[in-house]
mmCIF file of C-alpha atoms in Angstrom:
data_model
loop_
_atom_site.group_PDB
_atom_site.id
_atom_site.type_symbol
_atom_site.label_atom_id
_atom_site.label_comp_id
_atom_site.label_asym_id
_atom_site.label_seq_id
_atom_site.Cartn_x
_atom_site.Cartn_y
_atom_site.Cartn_z
ATOM 1 C CA UNK A 1 -19.385 -9.262 -19.633
ATOM 2 C CA UNK A 2 -20.485 -10.473 -16.198
ATOM 3 C CA UNK A 3 -18.745 -8.972 -13.174
ATOM 4 C CA UNK A 4 -17.381 -11.412 -10.620
ATOM 5 C CA UNK A 5 -16.962 -10.661 -6.911
ATOM 6 C CA UNK A 6 -14.657 -12.052 -4.262
ATOM 7 C CA UNK A 7 -15.661 -13.476 -0.883
ATOM 8 C CA UNK A 8 -15.694 -10.006 0.701
ATOM 9 C CA UNK A 9 -18.106 -8.645 -1.911
ATOM 10 C CA UNK A 10 -15.485 -6.621 -3.760
ATOM 11 C CA UNK A 11 -15.459 -6.679 -7.541
ATOM 12 C CA UNK A 12 -12.857 -9.129 -8.811
ATOM 13 C CA UNK A 13 -10.337 -7.100 -10.770
ATOM 14 C CA UNK A 14 -7.534 -9.645 -10.637
ATOM 15 C CA UNK A 15 -7.176 -9.361 -14.385
ATOM 16 C CA UNK A 16 -5.479 -5.954 -14.137
ATOM 17 C CA UNK A 17 -3.099 -6.698 -11.280
ATOM 18 C CA UNK A 18 -0.602 -9.036 -12.933
ATOM 19 C CA UNK A 19 -0.083 -7.842 -16.494
ATOM 20 C CA UNK A 20 3.240 -7.300 -18.223
ATOM 21 C CA UNK A 21 2.634 -3.536 -18.185
ATOM 22 C CA UNK A 22 0.486 -1.227 -16.042
ATOM 23 C CA UNK A 23 -1.739 0.295 -18.721
ATOM 24 C CA UNK A 24 -4.914 -1.755 -17.915
ATOM 25 C CA UNK A 25 -4.383 -1.076 -14.204
ATOM 26 C CA UNK A 26 -4.378 2.687 -14.672
ATOM 27 C CA UNK A 27 -7.127 2.655 -17.298
ATOM 28 C CA UNK A 28 -9.468 0.680 -15.034
ATOM 29 C CA UNK A 29 -8.714 2.242 -11.654
ATOM 30 C CA UNK A 30 -8.522 5.708 -13.189
ATOM 31 C CA UNK A 31 -12.157 5.477 -14.277
ATOM 32 C CA UNK A 32 -13.108 4.506 -10.697
ATOM 33 C CA UNK A 33 -11.340 7.461 -9.116
ATOM 34 C CA UNK A 34 -8.844 5.269 -7.276
ATOM 35 C CA UNK A 35 -6.970 7.550 -4.884
ATOM 36 C CA UNK A 36 -5.946 5.791 -1.657
ATOM 37 C CA UNK A 37 -2.155 5.982 -2.275
ATOM 38 C CA UNK A 38 -2.559 9.707 -2.928
ATOM 39 C CA UNK A 39 -4.733 10.150 0.174
ATOM 40 C CA UNK A 40 -2.168 8.393 2.379
ATOM 41 C CA UNK A 41 0.887 10.083 0.874
ATOM 42 C CA UNK A 42 1.129 13.006 3.303
ATOM 43 C CA UNK A 43 0.929 10.774 6.361
ATOM 44 C CA UNK A 44 3.490 8.333 4.989
ATOM 45 C CA UNK A 45 5.849 11.194 4.137
ATOM 46 C CA UNK A 46 5.497 12.547 7.694
ATOM 47 C CA UNK A 47 6.322 9.100 9.106
ATOM 48 C CA UNK A 48 9.425 8.848 6.911
ATOM 49 C CA UNK A 49 10.615 12.263 8.090
ATOM 50 C CA UNK A 50 9.961 11.331 11.722
ATOM 51 C CA UNK A 51 11.881 8.084 11.351
ATOM 52 C CA UNK A 52 14.853 10.035 10.032
ATOM 53 C CA UNK A 53 14.771 12.291 13.066
ATOM 54 C CA UNK A 54 14.391 9.532 15.642
ATOM 55 C CA UNK A 55 16.992 7.250 14.007
ATOM 56 C CA UNK A 56 19.330 10.103 13.068
ATOM 57 C CA UNK A 57 20.037 8.965 9.534
ATOM 58 C CA UNK A 58 18.641 10.024 6.150
ATOM 59 C CA UNK A 59 18.662 6.567 4.547
ATOM 60 C CA UNK A 60 15.232 4.998 4.973
ATOM 61 C CA UNK A 61 13.954 1.682 3.688
ATOM 62 C CA UNK A 62 10.234 1.319 2.925
ATOM 63 C CA UNK A 63 8.650 -2.106 2.440
ATOM 64 C CA UNK A 64 5.508 -1.752 0.316
ATOM 65 C CA UNK A 65 3.197 -4.755 0.761
ATOM 66 C CA UNK A 66 1.061 -5.232 -2.336
ATOM 67 C CA UNK A 67 3.274 -2.811 -4.245
ATOM 68 C CA UNK A 68 1.763 -3.714 -7.624
ATOM 69 C CA UNK A 69 3.428 -1.651 -10.373
ATOM 70 C CA UNK A 70 5.211 0.645 -7.913
ATOM 71 C CA UNK A 71 2.583 3.324 -7.329
ATOM 72 C CA UNK A 72 3.617 4.215 -3.767
ATOM 73 C CA UNK A 73 7.256 4.290 -4.825
ATOM 74 C CA UNK A 74 6.446 6.761 -7.602
ATOM 75 C CA UNK A 75 4.449 8.981 -5.242
ATOM 76 C CA UNK A 76 7.007 8.984 -2.437
ATOM 77 C CA UNK A 77 10.357 8.635 -4.166
ATOM 78 C CA UNK A 78 9.558 10.789 -7.195
ATOM 79 C CA UNK A 79 6.822 13.018 -5.719
ATOM 80 C CA UNK A 80 4.369 12.056 -8.460
ATOM 81 C CA UNK A 81 0.595 12.103 -8.097
ATOM 82 C CA UNK A 82 -1.659 9.213 -9.035
ATOM 83 C CA UNK A 83 -3.060 11.393 -11.811
ATOM 84 C CA UNK A 84 0.484 11.957 -13.137
ATOM 85 C CA UNK A 85 0.919 8.193 -13.380
ATOM 86 C CA UNK A 86 -2.492 7.602 -14.926
ATOM 87 C CA UNK A 87 -1.817 10.141 -17.667
ATOM 88 C CA UNK A 88 1.709 8.817 -18.241
ATOM 89 C CA UNK A 89 0.686 5.190 -18.695
ATOM 90 C CA UNK A 90 -2.641 5.567 -20.482
ATOM 91 C CA UNK A 91 -0.888 7.725 -23.074
ATOM 92 C CA UNK A 92 1.348 4.718 -23.905
ATOM 93 C CA UNK A 93 -1.391 2.150 -24.547
ATOM 94 C CA UNK A 94 -0.025 1.364 -28.017
ATOM 95 C CA UNK A 95 3.658 1.293 -27.065
ATOM 96 C CA UNK A 96 5.381 -2.088 -26.499
ATOM 97 C CA UNK A 97 6.755 -2.852 -23.038
ATOM 98 C CA UNK A 98 10.383 -2.093 -23.951
ATOM 99 C CA UNK A 99 9.402 1.305 -25.315
ATOM 100 C CA UNK A 100 7.328 1.982 -22.233
ATOM 101 C CA UNK A 101 10.316 1.277 -20.001
ATOM 102 C CA UNK A 102 12.446 3.665 -22.064
ATOM 103 C CA UNK A 103 9.838 6.364 -21.493
ATOM 104 C CA UNK A 104 9.843 5.494 -17.786
ATOM 105 C CA UNK A 105 13.611 5.952 -17.604
ATOM 106 C CA UNK A 106 13.132 9.604 -18.539
ATOM 107 C CA UNK A 107 9.931 10.133 -16.572
ATOM 108 C CA UNK A 108 11.507 8.832 -13.353
ATOM 109 C CA UNK A 109 14.976 10.300 -13.871
ATOM 110 C CA UNK A 110 14.972 12.870 -11.052
ATOM 111 C CA UNK A 111 14.108 11.400 -7.634
ATOM 112 C CA UNK A 112 12.590 13.781 -5.102
ATOM 113 C CA UNK A 113 13.896 11.585 -2.280
ATOM 114 C CA UNK A 114 17.062 9.728 -3.349
ATOM 115 C CA UNK A 115 17.660 8.533 0.234
ATOM 116 C CA UNK A 116 14.446 6.485 0.169
ATOM 117 C CA UNK A 117 14.843 2.796 -0.710
ATOM 118 C CA UNK A 118 11.608 1.045 -1.685
ATOM 119 C CA UNK A 119 11.323 -2.733 -1.425
ATOM 120 C CA UNK A 120 8.336 -4.189 -3.236
ATOM 121 C CA UNK A 121 6.383 -7.196 -2.025
ATOM 122 C CA UNK A 122 3.616 -8.643 -4.189
ATOM 123 C CA UNK A 123 2.544 -12.099 -5.325
ATOM 124 C CA UNK A 124 1.739 -10.569 -8.737
ATOM 125 C CA UNK A 125 5.107 -11.408 -10.258
ATOM 126 C CA UNK A 126 4.611 -9.564 -13.571
ATOM 127 C CA UNK A 127 3.583 -6.352 -11.822
ATOM 128 C CA UNK A 128 6.532 -6.526 -9.437
ATOM 129 C CA UNK A 129 8.872 -7.274 -12.344
ATOM 130 C CA UNK A 130 7.635 -4.155 -14.106
ATOM 131 C CA UNK A 131 8.167 -2.009 -10.998
ATOM 132 C CA UNK A 132 11.736 -3.319 -10.734
ATOM 133 C CA UNK A 133 12.491 -2.884 -14.444
ATOM 134 C CA UNK A 134 11.087 0.646 -14.378
ATOM 135 C CA UNK A 135 13.417 1.490 -11.491
ATOM 136 C CA UNK A 136 10.560 2.389 -9.164
ATOM 137 C CA UNK A 137 11.372 -0.215 -6.537
ATOM 138 C CA UNK A 138 14.923 -1.065 -5.585
ATOM 139 C CA UNK A 139 14.269 -4.769 -5.114
ATOM 140 C CA UNK A 140 11.415 -7.054 -4.260
ATOM 141 C CA UNK A 141 9.976 -10.448 -3.545
ATOM 142 C CA UNK A 142 6.863 -12.407 -4.515
ATOM 143 C CA UNK A 143 6.941 -14.486 -1.334
ATOM 144 C CA UNK A 144 3.433 -15.090 0.083
ATOM 145 C CA UNK A 145 3.609 -14.977 3.874
ATOM 146 C CA UNK A 146 -0.069 -15.871 4.195
ATOM 147 C CA UNK A 147 0.669 -19.450 3.082
ATOM 148 C CA UNK A 148 1.406 -22.032 5.759
ATOM 149 C CA UNK A 149 4.066 -23.756 3.687
ATOM 150 C CA UNK A 150 5.901 -20.557 2.746
ATOM 151 C CA UNK A 151 9.567 -20.888 3.634
ATOM 152 C CA UNK A 152 11.612 -17.740 4.090
ATOM 153 C CA UNK A 153 15.078 -18.161 2.647
ATOM 154 C CA UNK A 154 18.100 -16.330 4.062
ATOM 155 C CA UNK A 155 17.881 -14.007 1.044
ATOM 156 C CA UNK A 156 14.236 -13.218 1.866
ATOM 157 C CA UNK A 157 15.092 -12.502 5.487
ATOM 158 C CA UNK A 158 17.999 -10.256 4.546
ATOM 159 C CA UNK A 159 15.827 -8.238 2.165
ATOM 160 C CA UNK A 160 12.814 -7.918 4.460
ATOM 161 C CA UNK A 161 14.865 -7.160 7.575
ATOM 162 C CA UNK A 162 15.975 -3.837 6.051
ATOM 163 C CA UNK A 163 12.541 -2.239 6.425
ATOM 164 C CA UNK A 164 12.286 0.871 8.588
ATOM 165 C CA UNK A 165 8.651 1.377 7.595
ATOM 166 C CA UNK A 166 6.138 -1.246 6.434
ATOM 167 C CA UNK A 167 3.334 0.168 4.281
ATOM 168 C CA UNK A 168 0.164 -1.218 2.752
ATOM 169 C CA UNK A 169 -2.455 0.799 0.890
ATOM 170 C CA UNK A 170 -5.519 -1.177 -0.048
ATOM 171 C CA UNK A 171 -4.397 -4.789 0.350
ATOM 172 C CA UNK A 172 -5.365 -5.444 3.978
ATOM 173 C CA UNK A 173 -8.026 -8.126 4.049
ATOM 174 C CA UNK A 174 -6.063 -10.197 1.563
ATOM 175 C CA UNK A 175 -2.998 -9.618 3.725
ATOM 176 C CA UNK A 176 -3.497 -10.257 7.457
ATOM 177 C CA UNK A 177 -1.559 -10.111 10.714
ATOM 178 C CA UNK A 178 -0.020 -13.450 9.711
ATOM 179 C CA UNK A 179 2.106 -11.602 7.154
ATOM 180 C CA UNK A 180 2.896 -8.801 9.618
ATOM 181 C CA UNK A 181 3.943 -11.248 12.329
ATOM 182 C CA UNK A 182 6.377 -12.937 9.979
ATOM 183 C CA UNK A 183 7.758 -9.623 8.787
ATOM 184 C CA UNK A 184 8.428 -8.615 12.377
ATOM 185 C CA UNK A 185 10.286 -11.893 12.879
ATOM 186 C CA UNK A 186 12.595 -10.813 10.037
ATOM 187 C CA UNK A 187 12.976 -7.232 11.240
ATOM 188 C CA UNK A 188 13.032 -7.714 14.995
ATOM 189 C CA UNK A 189 16.389 -5.938 15.272
ATOM 190 C CA UNK A 190 15.164 -2.977 13.204
ATOM 191 C CA UNK A 191 11.784 -2.467 14.955
ATOM 192 C CA UNK A 192 10.005 -1.163 11.833
ATOM 193 C CA UNK A 193 7.094 1.246 12.012
ATOM 194 C CA UNK A 194 3.895 0.362 10.129
ATOM 195 C CA UNK A 195 1.246 2.277 8.223
ATOM 196 C CA UNK A 196 -1.831 0.520 6.833
ATOM 197 C CA UNK A 197 -4.930 1.842 5.092
ATOM 198 C CA UNK A 198 -7.824 -0.493 5.849
ATOM 199 C CA UNK A 199 -11.273 -0.465 4.276
ATOM 200 C CA UNK A 200 -13.995 0.038 6.875
ATOM 201 C CA UNK A 201 -15.477 -3.334 5.952
ATOM 202 C CA UNK A 202 -12.389 -5.030 7.448
ATOM 203 C CA UNK A 203 -11.795 -5.136 11.211
ATOM 204 C CA UNK A 204 -8.239 -4.241 12.272
ATOM 205 C CA UNK A 205 -8.813 -5.149 15.952
ATOM 206 C CA UNK A 206 -7.214 -8.610 15.892
ATOM 207 C CA UNK A 207 -4.200 -7.274 14.021
ATOM 208 C CA UNK A 208 -3.733 -4.403 16.488
ATOM 209 C CA UNK A 209 -3.912 -6.912 19.361
ATOM 210 C CA UNK A 210 -1.372 -9.198 17.675
ATOM 211 C CA UNK A 211 0.965 -6.245 17.199
ATOM 212 C CA UNK A 212 0.470 -5.209 20.827
ATOM 213 C CA UNK A 213 1.682 -8.647 21.868
ATOM 214 C CA UNK A 214 4.917 -7.811 20.044
ATOM 215 C CA UNK A 215 5.358 -4.475 21.802
ATOM 216 C CA UNK A 216 3.590 -2.170 19.352
ATOM 217 C CA UNK A 217 1.098 0.636 19.905
ATOM 218 C CA UNK A 218 -1.505 1.114 17.152
ATOM 219 C CA UNK A 219 -3.183 4.483 16.606
ATOM 220 C CA UNK A 220 -5.996 5.292 14.192
ATOM 221 C CA UNK A 221 -6.241 8.590 12.364
ATOM 222 C CA UNK A 222 -9.552 10.399 12.761
ATOM 223 C CA UNK A 223 -9.734 11.227 9.053
ATOM 224 C CA UNK A 224 -11.492 8.792 6.714
ATOM 225 C CA UNK A 225 -9.973 8.392 3.261
ATOM 226 C CA UNK A 226 -11.841 7.624 0.014
ATOM 227 C CA UNK A 227 -10.392 4.666 -1.886
ATOM 228 C CA UNK A 228 -12.417 4.319 -5.081
ATOM 229 C CA UNK A 229 -15.939 4.303 -6.458
ATOM 230 C CA UNK A 230 -17.888 1.071 -6.540
ATOM 231 C CA UNK A 231 -17.807 -0.772 -9.846
ATOM 232 C CA UNK A 232 -21.578 -1.224 -9.912
ATOM 233 C CA UNK A 233 -24.699 -1.360 -7.767
ATOM 234 C CA UNK A 234 -24.148 -5.020 -6.899
ATOM 235 C CA UNK A 235 -20.769 -4.247 -5.352
ATOM 236 C CA UNK A 236 -22.291 -1.335 -3.454
ATOM 237 C CA UNK A 237 -25.092 -3.494 -2.028
ATOM 238 C CA UNK A 238 -22.726 -6.251 -0.928
ATOM 239 C CA UNK A 239 -20.371 -3.836 0.787
ATOM 240 C CA UNK A 240 -23.226 -2.016 2.541
ATOM 241 C CA UNK A 241 -24.477 -5.383 3.815
ATOM 242 C CA UNK A 242 -21.018 -6.200 5.146
ATOM 243 C CA UNK A 243 -20.834 -2.860 6.937
ATOM 244 C CA UNK A 244 -24.299 -3.291 8.422
ATOM 245 C CA UNK A 245 -23.289 -6.701 9.777
ATOM 246 C CA UNK A 246 -20.277 -5.054 11.454
ATOM 247 C CA UNK A 247 -22.449 -2.308 12.900
ATOM 248 C CA UNK A 248 -20.733 0.378 10.801
ATOM 249 C CA UNK A 249 -22.868 3.326 9.708
ATOM 250 C CA UNK A 250 -22.411 3.862 5.966
ATOM 251 C CA UNK A 251 -24.667 6.939 5.671
ATOM 252 C CA UNK A 252 -23.048 9.783 3.685
ATOM 253 C CA UNK A 253 -20.026 7.573 3.046
ATOM 254 C CA UNK A 254 -20.172 4.147 1.348
ATOM 255 C CA UNK A 255 -23.903 4.618 0.791
ATOM 256 C CA UNK A 256 -22.963 7.430 -1.595
ATOM 257 C CA UNK A 257 -20.980 5.060 -3.813
ATOM 258 C CA UNK A 258 -17.387 5.061 -2.535
ATOM 259 C CA UNK A 259 -15.180 2.774 -0.500
ATOM 260 C CA UNK A 260 -13.722 4.497 2.562
ATOM 261 C CA UNK A 261 -10.623 3.476 4.473
ATOM 262 C CA UNK A 262 -9.145 4.168 7.891
ATOM 263 C CA UNK A 263 -5.425 4.646 8.408
ATOM 264 C CA UNK A 264 -3.611 2.858 11.236
ATOM 265 C CA UNK A 265 -0.079 3.624 12.417
ATOM 266 C CA UNK A 266 1.708 1.007 14.542
ATOM 267 C CA UNK A 267 5.011 1.741 16.297
ATOM 268 C CA UNK A 268 7.126 0.295 19.091
ATOM 269 C CA UNK A 269 5.899 1.544 22.476
ATOM 270 C CA UNK A 270 8.961 3.651 23.225
ATOM 271 C CA UNK A 271 8.923 5.345 19.821
ATOM 272 C CA UNK A 272 5.236 6.195 20.269
ATOM 273 C CA UNK A 273 6.029 7.759 23.654
ATOM 274 C CA UNK A 274 9.034 9.694 22.399
ATOM 275 C CA UNK A 275 7.219 11.082 19.349
ATOM 276 C CA UNK A 276 3.427 11.332 19.838
ATOM 277 C CA UNK A 277 1.532 10.860 16.608
ATOM 278 C CA UNK A 278 -0.481 14.124 16.705
ATOM 279 C CA UNK A 279 2.665 16.242 17.020
ATOM 280 C CA UNK A 280 4.444 14.121 14.421
ATOM 281 C CA UNK A 281 1.702 14.724 11.866
ATOM 282 C CA UNK A 282 1.313 18.383 12.797
ATOM 283 C CA UNK A 283 5.004 19.077 12.229
ATOM 284 C CA UNK A 284 6.080 16.911 9.277
#
């Protein structure tokens, strides 16, 4: 079977992202060592805890852009690991969807963080439906804010305006500052924080500048995070070419066969002043 690639040079794995159950997703990404939600988990948890301190309330609403089958929700709300989820779902490859959901009801019966609400946002309607039916996300929408003709209904605005923290792990590049701008329009009274993992082949500069125009400070963590192995040598070559064009040194990183991502945290100016990021992360 020939491997297809998207415009950025990434292997096209769209076939696993919108299935009626998550088994192919975990089978495929598990073999590639996919780990970016796990890598980002500690930082996201520290941001949630900081938000609770600065806003003086335990209830926190997380909007997960590109939520897929609810991976971030499982990691944060139920304190699972990605490996826990991979083992759980690949063991049910021969179980029908209804049976899988019954197993999920037991597997996700004891939330680590019951005060965390997770709102899913993904154009993959089957994946989002599964995350909702499994009880991983508390609600969601398939609205595509990248499209010019996308109209936000009052129901959309009400749902999206609840976000205290906007998260994306791995979907930036497909999602741009256009989506973030429109989310901030919905949540302008709530002033949500943001956390985005961004592959090094994508430039976050324009997005940081757009957020600055809306009163946000963006800070980049020093630590680089592995995302997954390349599917094949063709993907590796295309990504290395993209990085070279951007002037990014891939030696000892992508050149060794893995995608690497940077993590950006964006917060309103006053919040960033009141709670500096280094101290926030040092004392979660």
